[in-house]
Amino acid sequence: MIAATRTFLVPFMRRPVAAAGLGILVLMIVTAILAPVLAPYDPSKIDPISRLLPPNAAHWFGTDQFGRDILSRVIYGARLALLIGVGVVSFALITGVPAGVLSALFPRFGRVMMRLIDVLMSFPALLLALGLIVILGRGVSNAILAIGVVYLTTTSRITYGLTLRLRTETYVEAANSMGAGAFWTIRKHVLPNLVSPLLVQASFVFAFAQLSAASLDFLGLGAPPEIPSWGNMLAEGRIFITRAPWLLFFPGFAIAITAFSLNLVGDALRDRLDPRFRDMLRK
Amino acid sequence: MLRVSDLSISIGSPDNYIDIVSSVSFEIGRGEILGLVGESGCGKSMTSLAVMGLLAKGGPWVRTGRAELSGFDVIHAEPYERVEAGHGGIAMIFQEPMSSLNPVMTIGEQIEEAINVHQRVTGSRQNLTARDYLEMVRIADAAMQINAYPHQLSGGMRQRVMIAIALACQPQVLIADEPTTALDVTVQAQILSLLRELCDTLGLSILFITHDLGVVAQLVDRVAVMYAGRVVETAAVDRVFDAAAHPYTAALMSCLPDPAHRVRRLVTIPGQAAKPGQITKGCAFAPRCAYAVDICREDPLPYAMLADNHRALCLFPRGVVR
Amino acid sequence: MIEQPLLDVRGLSTDYTAKRGGKTVRVQAVKDVSFTLAKREVLGIVGESGCGKTSVGRSIIRLAKPHRGEVIFSGKDIFTTGGDALKQLRLKIRMVFQDPFASLNPRRSIGDSIAETGDIHGLFASKAERHRQVQQALSNVGLDGSFAARYPHELSGGQRQRVGIARAILPAPDVVIADEAVSALDVSVQAQVLNLLADLRESMGLSMIFISHDLGVVGQISDRVAVMYMGRIVETAPTASIIEQPIHPYTRTLMAARPKPDPRIRIKAGIEIGEPPSQFERPAGCPYAKRCPLVTTICTTDDPALRTIAPGRLVACHNV
């Protein structure tokens, strides 16, 4: 755990850009948690009198076509963004890591599993998510599931490759020569060595999950319209793009900066990694 | 031919540096092979890279010293300058030939390339072809092998090709950094034999970097032993083996298992090798030396000049006879 | 009464499959290898890369799957065993690996690495017992007890190799297979580790199979030497005889090619002795025929069997 924490923090100390990325990320998490305190208005409160106001002293980010405060909606949107990110990353790791590790250690299982992953990977990411939503139905948890499946493929692929390489390490052979079984090898030799590369992978999945979720919302297939999500705000505001560009600017900016800062964090972690694994993650 | 004098290579900034190679001097005559010997981390490869002008920017840098090829300083000159100045060049071969060869070009094309580059820079036409060079490095049926790709060759053949490419640059000095370490003994013997032949017939001078004392004994003419970034002893090869003056050299010799003279226990050197820059006062070997006394740990050491161009960096050089 | 050997390897053959030019081919890494190892004996196996010496070691501890042959350890065939007997094999025959950097998991402490076998097989009754045994193993290889809490990257190559040895000897084995165990080390460190192995052999009564490409180190530590070429043993003899009077033409070439630390024996220009052939192209007859100075017609058709030519000396050659 200490090693993991160190792996996580060291790369940020000397790199101001990466540190900024981490800072924005922390800000987003705090915003999401403290949303009820920070938001000046109820994000769903309709106020027909103050419709489509540009940014002003009362409404810093302006208001939308129903007179709802955009700042409050962006702040609440961070909650959903965080939920989607954590949900997708968890799903991808919980399913992808075992799939990858077991495929690498049991070649016969691996042949079937990896062909399955190949099939899933042959779909464009968004198309795959869309298809799954059509089957599963609209909703936040289904969106997480659909995007999760997309990133389960890359996560299991990376885990598979890393495990294949670890399996040929001399210390794993040494353990085999002492009679170590598969689960001993996984627990003592494979998983501890996967922690840092997977941390990197998690930060990228988190970033791409934001973009995918926003796309689903935008297409009206993600979170239900009553939930203030950044993607929904874009979808609803798009017809006002010329009259009231702030409707799109602020949620769009929130999506972009979140994804960007996560990518910075991921890059910093990756550069810090063992060079042997660095090449594999760079695609 | 090649004279390296007072070469120091440092890491860190010019105000706050650590010498990883310090005041290294040696010279190599025409047709002579100098063995630069030492254990890993002693600075022998760093020295060769500096002489070759291959130290990367931002890494270790040459703090002091010169490397003169026929009187021309090669360290501070760009490679084309030294060739244009009519001083030929220094070529280098490495431990792992595969990583120095282009996998998608035939070996003939790669030798040709070296010939062309050399011709373009010097303006003088060579009348030797790629095939001549392959024959020079004793590759059987050169006419056929010329169209082979590197992966089709064995490790020994690849090293021969590397030597052929090096020769195509018509160097005066060849730097060979552990060129046979990755090879099997029977292949090694043939490569060493080839290098000896090239020295004798072409008058090529070789700086041969190795950790293997057996190879040193059989191949080189003079030896420079390095420890912790310094040359601790230089002498003709037979003097080094028969009358090592520096305690480190002597200890290294006795560590070596020799099946012809089996001993029950091998002699060992206590402690661990000092890293360059770790010991700045007195002799770097003093903590491990069986003969060290107090002043060894105090003063900067002078080289003791012994007979026959034999120098040792020791206050009490010994005529240790094996 | 003839003493029964501790380890008796009979007719061991190991194949592996390799991809070559898109095709899967079977390569015979070890072909019909037989030898014995007595209690407290050190057998050196020497040969060039690809000769199968590493595969012999790996086959014995079943890291590679042998496809034919018998390995009899303390009177029991351990190739067909499973369960408890297999566990005994894991504890009694131990391996020391070549690369001291790769053979320790960088994320596990030295203590955990040394204790690994015990942890796998539940050998330790208590934490205190585990600690005691790890400390004992460390002290046996000449390392301070404080090393248990350190990590591999803090250690030098020689120290790591000592840890590798400590890990091998913790369960008090009978046989240690050392595969190029000193090849990656500097000469001064190599001498220390060779002495350590010799000491452990004395104090623990170990038998050893010492695999190396370096005749110098093999000659130093071994009682008997087996020379391998293309998966076969071509000569076995007591160490002194093989060094003073090699018989098989390949052994002679090997001895002659070894760089001797004596400046009076200089390398000559024009040495041409050929290179080891590819494992993918095993010729009919004697595998060494192509390079052999003594070659006759029978060599290209019949693969010579290992035969006794003097007490304790076996040579596989038609012409000696």
Tab-separated table of N, CA and C in Angstrom, chain A residues 62-168:
chain	number	residue	atom	x	y	z
A	62	GLY	N	-24.619	32.072	-15.794
A	62	GLY	CA	-25.845	32.325	-16.537
A	62	GLY	C	-26.928	31.308	-16.183
A	63	THR	N	-28.022	31.363	-16.933
A	63	THR	CA	-29.124	30.423	-16.699
A	63	THR	C	-29.529	29.795	-18.019
A	64	ASP	N	-30.283	28.667	-17.920
A	64	ASP	CA	-30.681	27.979	-19.153
A	64	ASP	C	-32.095	28.370	-19.564
A	65	GLN	N	-32.653	27.622	-20.532
A	65	GLN	CA	-33.939	28.015	-21.101
A	65	GLN	C	-35.093	27.893	-20.106
A	66	PHE	N	-34.874	27.179	-18.986
A	66	PHE	CA	-35.906	27.100	-17.953
A	66	PHE	C	-35.583	28.005	-16.765
A	67	GLY	N	-34.531	28.773	-16.898
A	67	GLY	CA	-34.144	29.669	-15.826
A	67	GLY	C	-33.370	28.978	-14.710
A	68	ARG	N	-32.892	27.742	-14.974
A	68	ARG	CA	-32.106	27.042	-13.949
A	68	ARG	C	-30.678	27.586	-13.936
A	69	ASP	N	-30.071	27.615	-12.762
A	69	ASP	CA	-28.715	28.174	-12.603
A	69	ASP	C	-27.665	27.196	-13.144
A	70	ILE	N	-26.915	27.632	-14.115
A	70	ILE	CA	-25.973	26.712	-14.763
A	70	ILE	C	-24.817	26.337	-13.839
A	71	LEU	N	-24.325	27.277	-13.035
A	71	LEU	CA	-23.251	26.967	-12.089
A	71	LEU	C	-23.673	25.811	-11.173
A	72	SER	N	-24.899	25.918	-10.626
A	72	SER	CA	-25.369	24.858	-9.733
A	72	SER	C	-25.464	23.526	-10.474
A	73	ARG	N	-25.917	23.584	-11.713
A	73	ARG	CA	-26.060	22.347	-12.478
A	73	ARG	C	-24.691	21.748	-12.806
A	74	VAL	N	-23.712	22.599	-13.116
A	74	VAL	CA	-22.370	22.088	-13.374
A	74	VAL	C	-21.798	21.444	-12.108
A	75	ILE	N	-22.035	22.108	-10.964
A	75	ILE	CA	-21.523	21.563	-9.694
A	75	ILE	C	-22.170	20.202	-9.409
A	76	TYR	N	-23.489	20.115	-9.584
A	76	TYR	CA	-24.137	18.826	-9.353
A	76	TYR	C	-23.710	17.797	-10.396
A	77	GLY	N	-23.407	18.287	-11.591
A	77	GLY	CA	-22.965	17.376	-12.650
A	77	GLY	C	-21.684	16.639	-12.279
A	78	ALA	N	-20.849	17.264	-11.453
A	78	ALA	CA	-19.611	16.613	-11.011
A	78	ALA	C	-19.913	15.321	-10.270
A	79	ARG	N	-21.069	15.305	-9.554
A	79	ARG	CA	-21.435	14.089	-8.811
A	79	ARG	C	-21.605	12.922	-9.774
A	80	LEU	N	-22.369	13.184	-10.836
A	80	LEU	CA	-22.623	12.097	-11.759
A	80	LEU	C	-21.318	11.684	-12.471
A	81	ALA	N	-20.514	12.688	-12.811
A	81	ALA	CA	-19.254	12.397	-13.486
A	81	ALA	C	-18.391	11.479	-12.618
A	82	LEU	N	-18.329	11.801	-11.343
A	82	LEU	CA	-17.535	11.001	-10.413
A	82	LEU	C	-18.113	9.590	-10.304
A	83	LEU	N	-19.430	9.523	-10.190
A	83	LEU	CA	-20.099	8.226	-10.069
A	83	LEU	C	-19.804	7.363	-11.295
A	84	ILE	N	-19.936	7.997	-12.480
A	84	ILE	CA	-19.668	7.261	-13.720
A	84	ILE	C	-18.215	6.777	-13.730
A	85	GLY	N	-17.296	7.685	-13.395
A	85	GLY	CA	-15.866	7.346	-13.420
A	85	GLY	C	-15.560	6.194	-12.489
A	86	VAL	N	-15.983	6.329	-11.237
A	86	VAL	CA	-15.688	5.288	-10.251
A	86	VAL	C	-16.363	3.984	-10.656
A	87	GLY	N	-17.604	4.108	-11.117
A	87	GLY	CA	-18.351	2.910	-11.509
A	87	GLY	C	-17.682	2.173	-12.655
A	88	VAL	N	-17.322	2.923	-13.687
A	88	VAL	CA	-16.730	2.288	-14.866
A	88	VAL	C	-15.378	1.669	-14.523
A	89	VAL	N	-14.544	2.427	-13.788
A	89	VAL	CA	-13.221	1.911	-13.425
A	89	VAL	C	-13.368	0.642	-12.599
A	90	SER	N	-14.264	0.672	-11.621
A	90	SER	CA	-14.449	-0.512	-10.774
A	90	SER	C	-14.886	-1.702	-11.613
A	91	PHE	N	-15.882	-1.462	-12.474
A	91	PHE	CA	-16.376	-2.566	-13.291
A	91	PHE	C	-15.257	-3.122	-14.176
A	92	ALA	N	-14.522	-2.199	-14.815
A	92	ALA	CA	-13.472	-2.638	-15.744
A	92	ALA	C	-12.403	-3.431	-15.007
A	93	LEU	N	-12.023	-2.981	-13.793
A	93	LEU	CA	-10.966	-3.676	-13.058
A	93	LEU	C	-11.477	-5.014	-12.515
A	94	ILE	N	-12.695	-4.992	-11.948
A	94	ILE	CA	-13.198	-6.212	-11.300
A	94	ILE	C	-13.400	-7.333	-12.314
A	95	THR	N	-13.813	-6.962	-13.529
A	95	THR	CA	-14.006	-8.015	-14.526
A	95	THR	C	-12.755	-8.222	-15.373
A	96	GLY	N	-12.104	-7.118	-15.737
A	96	GLY	CA	-10.987	-7.205	-16.683
A	96	GLY	C	-9.755	-7.863	-16.097
A	97	VAL	N	-9.431	-7.565	-14.838
A	97	VAL	CA	-8.203	-8.111	-14.249
A	97	VAL	C	-8.277	-9.631	-14.102
A	98	PRO	N	-9.343	-10.165	-13.499
A	98	PRO	CA	-9.396	-11.630	-13.447
A	98	PRO	C	-9.393	-12.264	-14.837
A	99	ALA	N	-10.132	-11.652	-15.763
A	99	ALA	CA	-10.167	-12.229	-17.116
A	99	ALA	C	-8.759	-12.271	-17.702
A	100	GLY	N	-8.012	-11.186	-17.538
A	100	GLY	CA	-6.668	-11.117	-18.107
A	100	GLY	C	-5.705	-12.066	-17.430
A	101	VAL	N	-5.726	-12.071	-16.082
A	101	VAL	CA	-4.781	-12.902	-15.327
A	101	VAL	C	-5.043	-14.383	-15.611
A	102	LEU	N	-6.318	-14.780	-15.539
A	102	LEU	CA	-6.633	-16.197	-15.730
A	102	LEU	C	-6.335	-16.629	-17.168
A	103	SER	N	-6.597	-15.738	-18.122
A	103	SER	CA	-6.298	-16.086	-19.513
A	103	SER	C	-4.816	-16.341	-19.707
A	104	ALA	N	-3.998	-15.536	-19.022
A	104	ALA	CA	-2.554	-15.682	-19.190
A	104	ALA	C	-2.050	-16.956	-18.518
A	105	LEU	N	-2.624	-17.299	-17.386
A	105	LEU	CA	-2.110	-18.458	-16.640
A	105	LEU	C	-2.698	-19.773	-17.134
A	106	PHE	N	-3.900	-19.719	-17.707
A	106	PHE	CA	-4.516	-20.942	-18.214
A	106	PHE	C	-4.766	-20.765	-19.707
A	107	PRO	N	-3.808	-21.154	-20.537
A	107	PRO	CA	-3.854	-20.839	-21.960
A	107	PRO	C	-5.134	-21.302	-22.652
A	108	ARG	N	-5.688	-22.429	-22.205
A	108	ARG	CA	-6.854	-22.929	-22.916
A	108	ARG	C	-8.047	-21.997	-22.680
A	109	PHE	N	-8.213	-21.588	-21.419
A	109	PHE	CA	-9.236	-20.605	-21.091
A	109	PHE	C	-8.938	-19.298	-21.825
A	110	GLY	N	-7.650	-18.965	-21.854
A	110	GLY	CA	-7.230	-17.707	-22.462
A	110	GLY	C	-7.573	-17.620	-23.936
A	111	ARG	N	-7.425	-18.750	-24.632
A	111	ARG	CA	-7.707	-18.707	-26.069
A	111	ARG	C	-9.148	-18.307	-26.325
A	112	VAL	N	-10.078	-18.892	-25.559
A	112	VAL	CA	-11.494	-18.575	-25.728
A	112	VAL	C	-11.754	-17.133	-25.301
A	113	MET	N	-11.271	-16.812	-24.112
A	113	MET	CA	-11.533	-15.499	-23.527
A	113	MET	C	-11.000	-14.377	-24.426
A	114	MET	N	-9.787	-14.534	-24.904
A	114	MET	CA	-9.178	-13.448	-25.665
A	114	MET	C	-9.830	-13.290	-27.037
A	115	ARG	N	-10.344	-14.395	-27.601
A	115	ARG	CA	-11.069	-14.257	-28.869
A	115	ARG	C	-12.356	-13.473	-28.631
A	116	LEU	N	-12.996	-13.749	-27.487
A	116	LEU	CA	-14.212	-13.033	-27.108
A	116	LEU	C	-13.926	-11.540	-26.989
A	117	ILE	N	-12.812	-11.241	-26.326
A	117	ILE	CA	-12.411	-9.842	-26.156
A	117	ILE	C	-12.133	-9.210	-27.528
A	118	ASP	N	-11.496	-10.013	-28.403
A	118	ASP	CA	-11.228	-9.512	-29.761
A	118	ASP	C	-12.509	-9.086	-30.451
A	119	VAL	N	-13.545	-9.937	-30.310
A	119	VAL	CA	-14.829	-9.636	-30.950
A	119	VAL	C	-15.365	-8.309	-30.411
A	120	LEU	N	-15.346	-8.170	-29.080
A	120	LEU	CA	-15.846	-6.930	-28.485
A	120	LEU	C	-15.024	-5.733	-28.949
A	121	MET	N	-13.703	-5.939	-29.072
A	121	MET	CA	-12.834	-4.813	-29.437
A	121	MET	C	-12.984	-4.412	-30.892
A	122	SER	N	-13.548	-5.312	-31.700
A	122	SER	CA	-13.668	-4.986	-33.112
A	122	SER	C	-14.787	-3.979	-33.364
A	123	PHE	N	-15.676	-3.774	-32.366
A	123	PHE	CA	-16.680	-2.712	-32.498
A	123	PHE	C	-16.070	-1.385	-32.113
A	124	PRO	N	-16.446	-0.294	-32.803
A	124	PRO	CA	-16.037	1.014	-32.290
A	124	PRO	C	-16.622	1.196	-30.887
A	125	ALA	N	-15.863	1.830	-29.999
A	125	ALA	CA	-16.234	1.896	-28.584
A	125	ALA	C	-17.651	2.423	-28.383
A	126	LEU	N	-17.965	3.550	-29.029
A	126	LEU	CA	-19.255	4.167	-28.767
A	126	LEU	C	-20.393	3.301	-29.307
A	127	LEU	N	-20.156	2.682	-30.458
A	127	LEU	CA	-21.166	1.827	-31.056
A	127	LEU	C	-21.484	0.656	-30.137
A	128	LEU	N	-20.444	0.093	-29.539
A	128	LEU	CA	-20.629	-1.026	-28.620
A	128	LEU	C	-21.474	-0.578	-27.428
A	129	ALA	N	-21.124	0.587	-26.862
A	129	ALA	CA	-21.873	1.102	-25.719
A	129	ALA	C	-23.332	1.354	-26.120
A	130	LEU	N	-23.523	1.933	-27.292
A	130	LEU	CA	-24.885	2.210	-27.772
A	130	LEU	C	-25.689	0.915	-27.891
A	131	GLY	N	-25.068	-0.080	-28.500
A	131	GLY	CA	-25.739	-1.359	-28.675
A	131	GLY	C	-26.167	-1.941	-27.338
A	132	LEU	N	-25.279	-1.868	-26.364
A	132	LEU	CA	-25.600	-2.415	-25.047
A	132	LEU	C	-26.729	-1.638	-24.388
A	133	ILE	N	-26.736	-0.306	-24.566
A	133	ILE	CA	-27.796	0.506	-23.984
A	133	ILE	C	-29.140	0.132	-24.607
A	134	VAL	N	-29.136	-0.121	-25.907
A	134	VAL	CA	-30.359	-0.523	-26.585
A	134	VAL	C	-30.899	-1.804	-25.944
A	135	ILE	N	-29.994	-2.718	-25.616
A	135	ILE	CA	-30.430	-3.978	-24.994
A	135	ILE	C	-30.842	-3.746	-23.540
A	136	LEU	N	-30.036	-2.979	-22.820
A	136	LEU	CA	-30.240	-2.859	-21.372
A	136	LEU	C	-31.287	-1.803	-21.013
A	137	GLY	N	-31.440	-0.797	-21.850
A	137	GLY	CA	-32.339	0.315	-21.522
A	137	GLY	C	-31.559	1.467	-20.936
A	138	ARG	N	-32.209	2.625	-20.937
A	138	ARG	CA	-31.531	3.841	-20.520
A	138	ARG	C	-31.404	3.892	-19.001
A	139	GLY	N	-30.428	4.617	-18.487
A	139	GLY	CA	-30.285	4.777	-17.045
A	139	GLY	C	-28.824	4.916	-16.664
A	140	VAL	N	-28.605	5.469	-15.472
A	140	VAL	CA	-27.225	5.718	-15.049
A	140	VAL	C	-26.473	4.404	-14.876
A	141	SER	N	-27.084	3.439	-14.182
A	141	SER	CA	-26.359	2.204	-13.912
A	141	SER	C	-26.125	1.427	-15.204
A	142	ASN	N	-27.067	1.487	-16.115
A	142	ASN	CA	-26.865	0.803	-17.388
A	142	ASN	C	-25.787	1.482	-18.213
A	143	ALA	N	-25.704	2.805	-18.097
A	143	ALA	CA	-24.636	3.522	-18.798
A	143	ALA	C	-23.279	3.078	-18.264
A	144	ILE	N	-23.188	2.978	-16.934
A	144	ILE	CA	-21.936	2.520	-16.323
A	144	ILE	C	-21.579	1.128	-16.837
A	145	LEU	N	-22.582	0.274	-16.864
A	145	LEU	CA	-22.371	-1.101	-17.312
A	145	LEU	C	-21.890	-1.123	-18.771
A	146	ALA	N	-22.577	-0.345	-19.606
A	146	ALA	CA	-22.259	-0.362	-21.036
A	146	ALA	C	-20.848	0.167	-21.286
A	147	ILE	N	-20.520	1.292	-20.638
A	147	ILE	CA	-19.172	1.850	-20.825
A	147	ILE	C	-18.143	0.931	-20.177
A	148	GLY	N	-18.531	0.338	-19.035
A	148	GLY	CA	-17.649	-0.594	-18.335
A	148	GLY	C	-17.239	-1.737	-19.238
A	149	VAL	N	-18.190	-2.284	-20.011
A	149	VAL	CA	-17.875	-3.402	-20.909
A	149	VAL	C	-16.836	-2.961	-21.947
A	150	VAL	N	-16.994	-1.718	-22.445
A	150	VAL	CA	-16.037	-1.213	-23.433
A	150	VAL	C	-14.624	-1.228	-22.855
A	151	TYR	N	-14.478	-0.773	-21.607
A	151	TYR	CA	-13.124	-0.676	-21.040
A	151	TYR	C	-12.668	-1.947	-20.350
A	152	LEU	N	-13.604	-2.859	-20.139
A	152	LEU	CA	-13.193	-4.187	-19.680
A	152	LEU	C	-12.280	-4.811	-20.731
A	153	THR	N	-12.563	-4.554	-22.003
A	153	THR	CA	-11.761	-5.166	-23.068
A	153	THR	C	-10.305	-4.705	-23.008
A	154	THR	N	-10.092	-3.388	-22.950
A	154	THR	CA	-8.704	-2.916	-22.931
A	154	THR	C	-8.011	-3.307	-21.633
A	155	THR	N	-8.770	-3.225	-20.525
A	155	THR	CA	-8.153	-3.577	-19.243
A	155	THR	C	-7.712	-5.032	-19.225
A	156	SER	N	-8.563	-5.918	-19.741
A	156	SER	CA	-8.177	-7.332	-19.693
A	156	SER	C	-7.023	-7.598	-20.664
A	157	ARG	N	-7.015	-6.888	-21.780
A	157	ARG	CA	-5.923	-7.037	-22.731
A	157	ARG	C	-4.567	-6.664	-22.093
A	158	ILE	N	-4.559	-5.517	-21.426
A	158	ILE	CA	-3.322	-5.059	-20.795
A	158	ILE	C	-2.904	-6.014	-19.682
A	159	THR	N	-3.883	-6.415	-18.865
A	159	THR	CA	-3.578	-7.352	-17.785
A	159	THR	C	-3.022	-8.660	-18.355
A	160	TYR	N	-3.635	-9.111	-19.432
A	160	TYR	CA	-3.208	-10.353	-20.077
A	160	TYR	C	-1.745	-10.252	-20.513
A	161	GLY	N	-1.441	-9.154	-21.210
A	161	GLY	CA	-0.073	-8.969	-21.700
A	161	GLY	C	0.936	-8.886	-20.566
A	162	LEU	N	0.589	-8.117	-19.539
A	162	LEU	CA	1.512	-7.961	-18.414
A	162	LEU	C	1.719	-9.288	-17.698
A	163	THR	N	0.628	-10.039	-17.521
A	163	THR	CA	0.738	-11.304	-16.804
A	163	THR	C	1.561	-12.312	-17.602
A	164	LEU	N	1.351	-12.323	-18.925
A	164	LEU	CA	2.157	-13.218	-19.754
A	164	LEU	C	3.636	-12.946	-19.537
A	165	ARG	N	3.961	-11.663	-19.452
A	165	ARG	CA	5.363	-11.309	-19.260
A	165	ARG	C	5.844	-11.685	-17.863
A	166	LEU	N	5.005	-11.425	-16.869
A	166	LEU	CA	5.390	-11.759	-15.494
A	166	LEU	C	5.589	-13.260	-15.341
A	167	ARG	N	4.767	-14.021	-16.078
A	167	ARG	CA	4.824	-15.469	-15.947
A	167	ARG	C	6.187	-16.010	-16.326
A	168	THR	N	6.890	-15.317	-17.224
A	168	THR	CA	8.194	-15.803	-17.634
A	168	THR	C	9.324	-15.221	-16.787
